[in-house]
XYZ file of C-alpha atoms in Angstrom:
600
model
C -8.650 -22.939 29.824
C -10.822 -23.776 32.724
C -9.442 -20.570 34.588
C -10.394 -18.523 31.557
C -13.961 -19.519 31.944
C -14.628 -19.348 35.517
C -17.553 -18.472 36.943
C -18.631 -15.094 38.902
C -22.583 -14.907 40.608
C -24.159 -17.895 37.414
C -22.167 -15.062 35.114
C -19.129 -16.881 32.913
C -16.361 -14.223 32.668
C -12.576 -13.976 32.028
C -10.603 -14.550 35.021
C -6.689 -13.226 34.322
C -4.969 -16.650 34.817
C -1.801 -16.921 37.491
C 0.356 -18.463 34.206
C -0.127 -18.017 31.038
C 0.659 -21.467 28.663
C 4.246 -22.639 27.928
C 5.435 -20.227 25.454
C 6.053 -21.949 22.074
C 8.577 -22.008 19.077
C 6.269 -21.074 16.405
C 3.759 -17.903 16.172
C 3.990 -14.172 17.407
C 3.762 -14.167 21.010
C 7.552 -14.067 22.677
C 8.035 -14.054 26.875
C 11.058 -12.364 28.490
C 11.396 -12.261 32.335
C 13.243 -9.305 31.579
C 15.764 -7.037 29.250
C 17.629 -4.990 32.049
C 21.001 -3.832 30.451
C 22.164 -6.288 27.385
C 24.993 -6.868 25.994
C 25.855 -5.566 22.443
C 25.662 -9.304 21.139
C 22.763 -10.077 23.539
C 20.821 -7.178 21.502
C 21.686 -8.507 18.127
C 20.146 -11.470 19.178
C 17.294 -10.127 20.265
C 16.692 -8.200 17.636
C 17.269 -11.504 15.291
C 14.140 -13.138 17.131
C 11.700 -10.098 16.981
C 12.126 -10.055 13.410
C 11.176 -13.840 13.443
C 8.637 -12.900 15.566
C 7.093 -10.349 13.075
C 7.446 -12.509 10.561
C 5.263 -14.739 12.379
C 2.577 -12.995 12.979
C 2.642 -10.919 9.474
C 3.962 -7.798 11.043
C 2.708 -7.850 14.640
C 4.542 -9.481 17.982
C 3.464 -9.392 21.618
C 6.086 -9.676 24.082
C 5.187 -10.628 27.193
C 7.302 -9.100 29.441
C 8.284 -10.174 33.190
C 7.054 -13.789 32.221
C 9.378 -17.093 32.296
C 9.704 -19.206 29.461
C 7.217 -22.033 31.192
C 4.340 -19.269 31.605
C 4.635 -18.169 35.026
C 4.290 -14.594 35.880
C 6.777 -13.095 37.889
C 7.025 -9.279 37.026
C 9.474 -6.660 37.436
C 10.153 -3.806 40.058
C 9.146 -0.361 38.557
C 12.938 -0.031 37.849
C 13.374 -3.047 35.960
C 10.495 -2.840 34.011
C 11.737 0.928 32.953
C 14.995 -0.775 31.712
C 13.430 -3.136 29.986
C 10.406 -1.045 27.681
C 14.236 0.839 26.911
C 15.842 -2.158 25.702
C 12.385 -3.050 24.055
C 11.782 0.301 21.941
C 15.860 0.495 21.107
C 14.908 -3.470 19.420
C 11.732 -1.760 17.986
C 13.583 1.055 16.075
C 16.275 -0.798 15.015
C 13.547 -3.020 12.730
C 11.460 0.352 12.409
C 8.470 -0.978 14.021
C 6.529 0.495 16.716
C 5.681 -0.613 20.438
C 1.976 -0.171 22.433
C 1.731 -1.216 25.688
C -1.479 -3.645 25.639
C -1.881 -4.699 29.502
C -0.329 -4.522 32.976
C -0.918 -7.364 35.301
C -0.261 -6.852 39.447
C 1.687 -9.588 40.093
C 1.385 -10.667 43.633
C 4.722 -12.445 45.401
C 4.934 -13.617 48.745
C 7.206 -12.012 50.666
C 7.805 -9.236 48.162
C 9.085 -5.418 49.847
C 7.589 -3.603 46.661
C 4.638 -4.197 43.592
C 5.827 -6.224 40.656
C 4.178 -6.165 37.474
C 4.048 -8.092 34.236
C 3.299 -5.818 31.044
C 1.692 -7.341 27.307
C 3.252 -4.992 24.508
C 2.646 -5.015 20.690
C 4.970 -4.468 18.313
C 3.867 -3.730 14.757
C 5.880 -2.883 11.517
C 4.147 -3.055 7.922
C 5.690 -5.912 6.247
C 8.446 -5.087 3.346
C 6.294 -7.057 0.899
C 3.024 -5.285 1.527
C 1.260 -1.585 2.384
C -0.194 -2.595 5.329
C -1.404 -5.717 7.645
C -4.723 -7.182 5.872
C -7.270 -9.413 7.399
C -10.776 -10.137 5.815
C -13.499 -10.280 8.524
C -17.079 -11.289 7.308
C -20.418 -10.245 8.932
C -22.902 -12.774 9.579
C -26.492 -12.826 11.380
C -30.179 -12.558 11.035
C -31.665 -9.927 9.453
C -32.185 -7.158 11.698
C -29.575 -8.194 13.672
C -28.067 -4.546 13.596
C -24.960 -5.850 11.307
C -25.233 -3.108 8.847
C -25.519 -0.616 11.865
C -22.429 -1.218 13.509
C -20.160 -1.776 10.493
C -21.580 2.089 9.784
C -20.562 3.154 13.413
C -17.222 1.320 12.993
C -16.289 2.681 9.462
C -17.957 6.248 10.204
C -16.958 7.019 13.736
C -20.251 8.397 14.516
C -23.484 6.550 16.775
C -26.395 5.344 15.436
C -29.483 7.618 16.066
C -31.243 4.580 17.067
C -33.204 5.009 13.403
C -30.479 3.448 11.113
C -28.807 6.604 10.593
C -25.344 4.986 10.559
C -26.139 2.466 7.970
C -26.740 4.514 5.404
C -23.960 4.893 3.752
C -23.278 1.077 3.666
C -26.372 0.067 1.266
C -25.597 0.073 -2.573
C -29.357 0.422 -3.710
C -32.573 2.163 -3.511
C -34.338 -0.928 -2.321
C -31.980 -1.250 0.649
C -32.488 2.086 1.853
C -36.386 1.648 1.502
C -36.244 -1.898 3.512
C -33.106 -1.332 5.531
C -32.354 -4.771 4.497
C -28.967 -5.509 2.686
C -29.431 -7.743 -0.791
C -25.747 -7.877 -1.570
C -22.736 -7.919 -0.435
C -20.547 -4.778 0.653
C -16.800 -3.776 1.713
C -15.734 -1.704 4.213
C -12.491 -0.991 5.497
C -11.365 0.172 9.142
C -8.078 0.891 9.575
C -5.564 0.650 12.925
C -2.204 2.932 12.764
C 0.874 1.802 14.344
C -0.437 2.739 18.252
C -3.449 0.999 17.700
C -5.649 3.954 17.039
C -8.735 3.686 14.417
C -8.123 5.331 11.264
C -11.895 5.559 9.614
C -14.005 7.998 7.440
C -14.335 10.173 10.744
C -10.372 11.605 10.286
C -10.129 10.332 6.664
C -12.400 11.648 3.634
C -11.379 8.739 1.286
C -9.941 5.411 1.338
C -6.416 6.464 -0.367
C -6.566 8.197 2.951
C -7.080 5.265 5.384
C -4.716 3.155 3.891
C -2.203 6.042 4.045
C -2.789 6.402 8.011
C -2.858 2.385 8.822
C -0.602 -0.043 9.444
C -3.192 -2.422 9.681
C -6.447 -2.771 7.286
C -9.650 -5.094 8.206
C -12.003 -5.469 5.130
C -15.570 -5.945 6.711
C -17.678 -7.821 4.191
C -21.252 -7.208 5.011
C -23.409 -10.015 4.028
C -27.099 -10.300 3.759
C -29.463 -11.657 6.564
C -32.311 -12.969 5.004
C -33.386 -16.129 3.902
C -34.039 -15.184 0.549
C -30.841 -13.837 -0.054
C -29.073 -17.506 1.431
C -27.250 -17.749 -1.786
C -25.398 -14.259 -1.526
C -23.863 -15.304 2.003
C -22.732 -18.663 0.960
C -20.753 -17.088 -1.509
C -19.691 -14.355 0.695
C -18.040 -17.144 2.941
C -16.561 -19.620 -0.105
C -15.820 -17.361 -2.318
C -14.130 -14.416 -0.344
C -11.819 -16.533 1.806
C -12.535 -14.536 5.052
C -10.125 -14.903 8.000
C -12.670 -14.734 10.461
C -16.725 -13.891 11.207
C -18.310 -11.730 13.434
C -21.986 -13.785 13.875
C -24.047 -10.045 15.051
C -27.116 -11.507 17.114
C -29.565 -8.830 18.509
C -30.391 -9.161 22.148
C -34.247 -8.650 21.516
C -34.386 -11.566 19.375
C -31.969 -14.083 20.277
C -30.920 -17.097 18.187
C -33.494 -16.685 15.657
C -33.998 -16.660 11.435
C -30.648 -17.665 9.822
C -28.318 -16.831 12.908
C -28.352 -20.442 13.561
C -27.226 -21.674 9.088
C -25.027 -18.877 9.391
C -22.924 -20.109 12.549
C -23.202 -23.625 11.295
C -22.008 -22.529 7.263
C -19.125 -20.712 9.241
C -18.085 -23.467 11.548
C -18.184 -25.660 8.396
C -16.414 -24.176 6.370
C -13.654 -23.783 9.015
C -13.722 -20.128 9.578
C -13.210 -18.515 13.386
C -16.102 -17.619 15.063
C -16.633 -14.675 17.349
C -19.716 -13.129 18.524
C -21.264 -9.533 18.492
C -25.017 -9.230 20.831
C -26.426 -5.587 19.677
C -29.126 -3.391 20.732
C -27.985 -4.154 24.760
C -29.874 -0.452 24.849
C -33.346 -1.727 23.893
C -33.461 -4.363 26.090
C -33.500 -5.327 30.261
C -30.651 -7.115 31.964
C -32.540 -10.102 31.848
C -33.458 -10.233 28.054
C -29.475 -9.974 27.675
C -28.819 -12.712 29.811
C -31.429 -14.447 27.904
C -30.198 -14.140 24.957
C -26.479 -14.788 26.044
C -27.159 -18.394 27.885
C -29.005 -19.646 24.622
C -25.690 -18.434 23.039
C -23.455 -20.188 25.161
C -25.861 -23.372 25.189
C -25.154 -23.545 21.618
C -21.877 -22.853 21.228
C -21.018 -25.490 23.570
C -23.434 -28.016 21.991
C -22.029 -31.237 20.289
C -22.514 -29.290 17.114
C -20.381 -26.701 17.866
C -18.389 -27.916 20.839
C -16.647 -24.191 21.550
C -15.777 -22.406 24.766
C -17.515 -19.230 24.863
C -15.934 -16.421 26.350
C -18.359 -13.256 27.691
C -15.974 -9.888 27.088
C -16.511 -7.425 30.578
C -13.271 -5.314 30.179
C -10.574 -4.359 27.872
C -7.866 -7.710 30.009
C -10.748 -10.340 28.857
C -10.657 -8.979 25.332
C -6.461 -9.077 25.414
C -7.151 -12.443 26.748
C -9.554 -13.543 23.982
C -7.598 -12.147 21.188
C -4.378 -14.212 22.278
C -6.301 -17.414 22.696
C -8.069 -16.740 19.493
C -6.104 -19.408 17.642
C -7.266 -21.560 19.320
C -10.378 -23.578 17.062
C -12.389 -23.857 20.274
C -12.425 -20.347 21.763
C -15.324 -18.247 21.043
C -15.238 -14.183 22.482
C -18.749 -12.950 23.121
C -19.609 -9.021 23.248
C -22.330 -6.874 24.024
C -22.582 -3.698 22.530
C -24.838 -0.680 21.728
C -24.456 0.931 18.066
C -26.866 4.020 19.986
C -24.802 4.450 22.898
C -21.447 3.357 22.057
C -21.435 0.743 25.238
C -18.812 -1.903 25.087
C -17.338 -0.792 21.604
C -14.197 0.364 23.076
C -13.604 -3.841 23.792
C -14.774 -4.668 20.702
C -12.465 -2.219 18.534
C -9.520 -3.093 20.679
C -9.995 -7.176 20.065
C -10.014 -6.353 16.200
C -6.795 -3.876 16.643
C -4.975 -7.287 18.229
C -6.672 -9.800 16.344
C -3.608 -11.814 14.627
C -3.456 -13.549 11.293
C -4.729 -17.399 11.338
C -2.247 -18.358 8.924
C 2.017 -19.009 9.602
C 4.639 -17.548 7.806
C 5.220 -20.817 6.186
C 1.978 -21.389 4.678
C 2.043 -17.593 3.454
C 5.068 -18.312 1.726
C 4.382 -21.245 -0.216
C 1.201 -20.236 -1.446
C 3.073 -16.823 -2.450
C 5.618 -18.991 -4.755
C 2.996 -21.264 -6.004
C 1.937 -20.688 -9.954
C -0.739 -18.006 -9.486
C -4.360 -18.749 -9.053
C -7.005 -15.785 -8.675
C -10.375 -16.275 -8.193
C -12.902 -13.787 -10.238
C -15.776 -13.126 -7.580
C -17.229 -9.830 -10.108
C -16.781 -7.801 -12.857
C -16.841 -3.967 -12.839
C -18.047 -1.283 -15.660
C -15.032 1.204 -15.240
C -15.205 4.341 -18.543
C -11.782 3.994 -20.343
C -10.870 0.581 -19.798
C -12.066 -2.753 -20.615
C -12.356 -5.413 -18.341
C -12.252 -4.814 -14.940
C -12.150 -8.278 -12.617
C -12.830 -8.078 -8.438
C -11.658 -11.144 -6.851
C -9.149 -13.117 -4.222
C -5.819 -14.358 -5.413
C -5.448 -17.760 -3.343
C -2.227 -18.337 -5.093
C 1.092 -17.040 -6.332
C 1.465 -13.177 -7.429
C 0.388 -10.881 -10.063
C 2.071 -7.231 -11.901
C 1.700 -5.404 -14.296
C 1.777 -6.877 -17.903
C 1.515 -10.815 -16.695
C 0.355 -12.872 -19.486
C -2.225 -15.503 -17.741
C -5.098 -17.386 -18.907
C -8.553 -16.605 -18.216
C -11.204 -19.123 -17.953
C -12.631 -21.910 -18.533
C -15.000 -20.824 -21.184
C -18.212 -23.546 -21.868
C -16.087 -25.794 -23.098
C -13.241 -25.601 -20.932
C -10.843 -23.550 -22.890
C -8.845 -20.759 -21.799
C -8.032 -17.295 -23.429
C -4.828 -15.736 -23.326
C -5.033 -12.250 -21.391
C -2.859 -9.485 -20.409
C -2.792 -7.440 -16.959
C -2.702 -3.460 -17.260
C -3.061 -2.813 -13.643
C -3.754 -3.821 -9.985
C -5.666 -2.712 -7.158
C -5.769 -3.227 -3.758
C -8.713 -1.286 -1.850
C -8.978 1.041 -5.119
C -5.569 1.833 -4.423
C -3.259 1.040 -7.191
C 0.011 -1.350 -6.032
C 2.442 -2.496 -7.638
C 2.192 -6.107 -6.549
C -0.925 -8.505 -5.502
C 0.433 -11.794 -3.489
C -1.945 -14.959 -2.351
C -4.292 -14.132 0.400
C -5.348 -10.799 -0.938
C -8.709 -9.442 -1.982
C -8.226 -7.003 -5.574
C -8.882 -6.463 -8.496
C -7.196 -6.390 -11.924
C -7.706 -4.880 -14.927
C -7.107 -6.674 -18.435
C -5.665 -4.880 -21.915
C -8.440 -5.973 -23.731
C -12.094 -6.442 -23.624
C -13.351 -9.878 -22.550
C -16.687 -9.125 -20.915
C -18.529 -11.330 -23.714
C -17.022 -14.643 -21.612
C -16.256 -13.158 -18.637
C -18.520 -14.496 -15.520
C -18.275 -15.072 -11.897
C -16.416 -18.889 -11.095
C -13.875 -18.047 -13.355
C -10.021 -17.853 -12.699
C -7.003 -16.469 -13.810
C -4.039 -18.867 -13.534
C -0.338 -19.041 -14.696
C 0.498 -20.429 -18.065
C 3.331 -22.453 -16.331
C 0.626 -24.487 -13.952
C -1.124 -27.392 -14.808
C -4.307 -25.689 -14.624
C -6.042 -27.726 -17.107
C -6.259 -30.799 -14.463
C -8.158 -28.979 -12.612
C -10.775 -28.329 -15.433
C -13.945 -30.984 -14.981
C -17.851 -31.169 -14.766
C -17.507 -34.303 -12.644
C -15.690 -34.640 -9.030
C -15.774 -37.078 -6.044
C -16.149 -35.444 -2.479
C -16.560 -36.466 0.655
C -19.582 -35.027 2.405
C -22.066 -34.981 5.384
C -25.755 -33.969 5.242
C -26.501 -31.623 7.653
C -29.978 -31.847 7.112
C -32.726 -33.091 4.900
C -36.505 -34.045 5.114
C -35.995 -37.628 3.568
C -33.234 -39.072 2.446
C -31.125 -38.353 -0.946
C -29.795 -40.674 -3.528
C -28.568 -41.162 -7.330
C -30.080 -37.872 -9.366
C -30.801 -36.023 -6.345
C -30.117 -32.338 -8.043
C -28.972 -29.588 -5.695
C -26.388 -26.096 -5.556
C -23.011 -26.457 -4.972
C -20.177 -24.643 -3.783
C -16.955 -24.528 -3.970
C -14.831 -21.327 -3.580
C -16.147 -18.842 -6.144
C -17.630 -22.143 -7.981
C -21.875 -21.802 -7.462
C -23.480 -23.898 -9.801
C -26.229 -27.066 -9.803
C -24.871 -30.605 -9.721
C -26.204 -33.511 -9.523
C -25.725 -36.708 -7.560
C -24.218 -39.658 -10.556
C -22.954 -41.829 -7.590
C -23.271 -42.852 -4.037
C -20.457 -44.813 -2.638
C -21.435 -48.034 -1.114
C -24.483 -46.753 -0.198
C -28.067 -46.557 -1.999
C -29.155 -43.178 -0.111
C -28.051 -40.850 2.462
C -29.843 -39.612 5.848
C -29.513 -36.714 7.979
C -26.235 -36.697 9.657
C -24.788 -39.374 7.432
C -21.548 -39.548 5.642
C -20.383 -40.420 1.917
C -18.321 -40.573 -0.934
C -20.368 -39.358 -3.856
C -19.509 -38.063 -7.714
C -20.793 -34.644 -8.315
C -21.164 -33.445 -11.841
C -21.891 -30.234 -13.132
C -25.205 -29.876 -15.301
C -24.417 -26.521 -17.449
C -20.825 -26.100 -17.620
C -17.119 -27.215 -16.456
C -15.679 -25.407 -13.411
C -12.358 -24.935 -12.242
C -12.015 -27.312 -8.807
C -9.167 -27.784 -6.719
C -8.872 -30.780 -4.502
C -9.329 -30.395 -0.847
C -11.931 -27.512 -1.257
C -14.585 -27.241 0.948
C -17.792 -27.145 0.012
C -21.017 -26.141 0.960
C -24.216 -27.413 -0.818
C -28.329 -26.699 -0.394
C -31.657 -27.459 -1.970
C -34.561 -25.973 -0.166
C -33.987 -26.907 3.320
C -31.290 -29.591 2.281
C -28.272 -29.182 3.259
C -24.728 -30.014 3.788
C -20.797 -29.929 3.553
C -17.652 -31.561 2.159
C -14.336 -32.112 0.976
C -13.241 -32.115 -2.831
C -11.575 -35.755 -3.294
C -10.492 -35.639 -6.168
C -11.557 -34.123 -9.860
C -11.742 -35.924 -13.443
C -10.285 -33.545 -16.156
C -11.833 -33.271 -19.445
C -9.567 -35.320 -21.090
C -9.005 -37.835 -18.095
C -10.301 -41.281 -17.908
C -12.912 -41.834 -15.507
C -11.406 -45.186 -14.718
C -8.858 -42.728 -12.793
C -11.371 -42.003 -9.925
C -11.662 -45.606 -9.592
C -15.666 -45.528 -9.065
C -17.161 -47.175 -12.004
C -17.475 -50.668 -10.418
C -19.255 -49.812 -7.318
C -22.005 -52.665 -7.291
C -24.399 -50.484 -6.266
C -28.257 -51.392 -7.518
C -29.414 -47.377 -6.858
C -33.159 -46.984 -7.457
C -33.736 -43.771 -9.800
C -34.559 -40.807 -8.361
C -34.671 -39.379 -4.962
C -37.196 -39.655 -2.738
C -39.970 -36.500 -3.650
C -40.166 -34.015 -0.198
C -43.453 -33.291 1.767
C -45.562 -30.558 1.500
C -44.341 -27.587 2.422
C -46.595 -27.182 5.613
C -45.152 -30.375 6.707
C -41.239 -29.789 6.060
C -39.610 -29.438 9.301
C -38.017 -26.134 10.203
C -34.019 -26.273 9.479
C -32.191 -28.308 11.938
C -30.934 -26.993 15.219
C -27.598 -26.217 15.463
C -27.167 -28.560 18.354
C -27.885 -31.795 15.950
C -24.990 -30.353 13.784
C -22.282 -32.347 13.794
C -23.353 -35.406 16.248
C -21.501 -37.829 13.841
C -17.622 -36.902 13.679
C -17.426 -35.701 10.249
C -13.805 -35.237 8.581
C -14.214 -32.368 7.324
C -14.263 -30.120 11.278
């Protein structure tokens, strides 16, 4: 990694590496020194491990080509590397994917009588079970950052006019138009065919259309930027299950408002990081470089402890995308929604950007009893309820019978599916790691609310079905100190509701970048809770993260937990904040973190 952040004139840019790491077993990314001429049986083979290879990477491979097994690039003569991209596309075909050549590397050999070179090629091919590739990307920053901006440059085609032209079409009320300010949260979808080109509204009038064109779909969820509006973007991140976040930080502002809760609610929640500087056009080269070293200070911070990665040309952003699995790496761009600058790189990342998750995880949440999370509900003429949501588990048709809930007092009703959507385009299938929605037979809007879920009647869903849970967590930040009946917002997944504090572990009250087991329980209703959720929970300018232990089900026994005998001699209430003039300003993002929480 040190190669990949060396240093040019106090700059920190790519440099292309002279080996690339050993390749491994497991994942999408395949080396072959070279496929000159094969044998029959050699090709069956080879065909055998690109289909692994897909599978891998959820319909997309890179082959690196003229590359030994250990990493070392040796390349191929002109002739060789002819025979090879033959062998390549005849492997392609026969599994009906496609082939893009990504990068060529010079490869320079002592001693050599001619140029050798090392190519990166992607192969894609839409998955049997599925339309198209899907990732979820959300959109995080201050507001003004420019997020809604480039989203409307991405999904439109066209440049901003440096007014907020290209956002228009992204805001879903009056009041957002009026303050250029988004309030809620917003989907867009930019597609990638099977060369890698963007399919958007620019070719495509409507978004049957898009999916029609791509092979691969990114849903950009556009979350809100100010303060007040904290409790939209938490949700965004729990309750949407996004693969990655873009963190949009405007180069005539830096680091400031929410940028910094944002990166730290991402990071905590375990999601990968990479980051967008706008408005390069308003701004001198210094400003930039400003705003890009207090960046990279924090990024590399205790807190955050990240490698960040500045993006110059379109071999850095091949480079970042294919280290991108990696928890540590952090891609930085600079762009201009005005003049289009850099936003070749930044498109070409996303077309490469692979899935997070392996095939094996995939598969055994797909055969797990289903599990989907209701996010929203939608007013559709001519049919009755209409849920929005993620399904985190299993699979759901047409005419499954499932159970929707829990109600107040932690029942569930029997429903019906009528149909399924997947970007308002109906499918035939919905599988575990996709956003949809689902319309029911009948009407159930007088229960129905966001938090709710629809599982399986075969799962043991009831267990899961509390108002009181033990979770490990770590306050991030508060004035004072908390302790028993300390009252604050909690969530988990699409779970937002107020708990309060019944029990501290061991401990009479917790500090600022403290740990503990405490019991959480739910003031207005039971929730459906899975152990091992993260969570995320504020109160003013408290706030903090966790890990779902375990959960007590309605009927359980609360000896179960095993925290009634604690010995603790906790004093009532906790301790009453300052006035507001005197509250500190939320915590830096370098004082994240400093104690090695459990839950990174």
């Amino acid at each position: 990694m040190d190669e990949l952040n060396a240093t040019d004139h106090g700059d920190v840019a790519i440099g292309l590496p002279a080996a690339l790491p050993p390749e491994i077993e497991e994942g999408n990314i395949e080396y072959k020194l070279k496929l000159v001429n094969p044998s029959e049986s050699r090709v069956e083979h080879l065909v055998t491990q690109m289909k692994w290879r897909l599978e891998e990477g959820e319909g997309e491979a890179i082959y690196e080509i003229g590359v030994e097994d250990n990493g070392l690039l040796v390349g191929l003569t002109d002739q060789e590397l002819t025979a090879s991209l033959n062998t390549l596309n005849t492997m392609a075909s026969r599994l009906g994917a496609t082939t893009t050549i990504l990068r060529e590397r010079l490869v320079e050999a002592e001693g050599a009588e001619c140029q050798r070179k090392a190519l990166e090629i992607l192969i894609r091919k839409v998955p049997e079970n599925q339309e198209f590739i899907d990732l979820k990307l959300a959109v995080l920053g201050n507001v003004d950052a420019g997020k809604s901006t480039l989203l409307g440059v991405l999904t439109q085609g066209g440049l901003d006019n440096g007014r907020g032209r290209a956002r228009l079409n992204l805001f879903r009320h009056l009041h957002e138009i009026q303050t250029g300010r988004t309030s809620c949260i917003s989907h867009e979808i930019l597609g990638f065919d099977s060369q890698g080109e963007i399919v958007n509204y620019s070719d495509s009038k409507t978004v049957e259309e898009i999916c029609e064109h791509s092979t691969k779909l990114i849903t950009l969820i556009d979350l809100a930027g100010h303060h007040k509006y904290l409790k939209t973007t938490i949700f965004g991140l729990t309750g949407y299950c996004p693969d990655f976040a873009m963190l949009v930080v405007s180069a005539n502002t830096g680091m400031a408002g929410t940028t910094r809760e944002h990166l730290g609610f991402a990071l905590a929640l375990g999601v990968p990081v990479f980051v967008v500087i706008t408005k390069i056009d308003m701004c001198r080269r210094f400003m930039i470089e400003r705003t890009v070293s207090q960046l990279e200070k924090i990024l590399k911070s205790p807190g955050c402890n990240r490698v960040p990665l500045r993006i110059k040309s379109e071999d850095d952003a091949m480079t970042a995308a294919a280290n991108f699995n990696s928890e540590r790496i952090t891609p930085i761009f600079t762009i201009s929604s005005v003049t289009g600058k850099n936003m070749d790189l930044l498109t070409r990342f996303l077309n490469v950007l692979p899935s997070m998750k392996n095939v094996t995880e995939r598969e055994k949440l797909s055969q797990d009893h289903t599990e989907f999370q209701i996010d929203t509900q939608f007013t559709v003429p001519g049919v009755d309820s209409v849920l929005g949501g993620h399904i985190s588990r299993g699979s759901i048709k047409e005419g499954d019978k499932l159970h929707l809930g829990p109600l107040e007092d932690g029942n569930f009703r029997e429903v019906t599916v009528k149909t399924v959507h997947r970007n308002r385009v109906p499918c035939r299938l919905i599988q575990a790691g996709q956003a949809a929605t689902v319309a029911l037979t009948e009407n159930h809007r007088d229960i129905l609310r966001r938090g709710m879920v629809l599982v399986s009647p075969k799962s043991t869903f009831p267990n899961f079905v509390c108002r009181i849970f033990e979770a490990d967590i770590y306050l991030l930040y508060h004035s004072h100190r908390i302790s028993k009946g300390f009252e604050t917002t909690v969530h988990v997944g699409n779970v937002c509701q107020i708990c309060k504090v019944d029990i501290i572990v061991d401990k009479e009250s917790i500090k600022t970048n403290e740990k503990a087991r405490v019991l959480f329980r739910f003031l207005k209703q039971p929730e459906f809770v899975r152990p091992g959720s993260r969570l995320l929970f504020r109160q003013g300018t408290t706030k903090g993260m966790g890990e779902v232990l375990k959960v007590q089900a309605l009927d359980g026994d609360f000896q179960d937990i095993g925290l009634m005998d604690t010995g603790q001699n906790v004093s009532g209430a906790y301790v009453q904040d300052t006035d507001e003039k005197d509250k500190p300003q939320t915590r830096p993002m370098e004082d994240i973190g400093r104690v090695d929480s459990p839950h990174r």
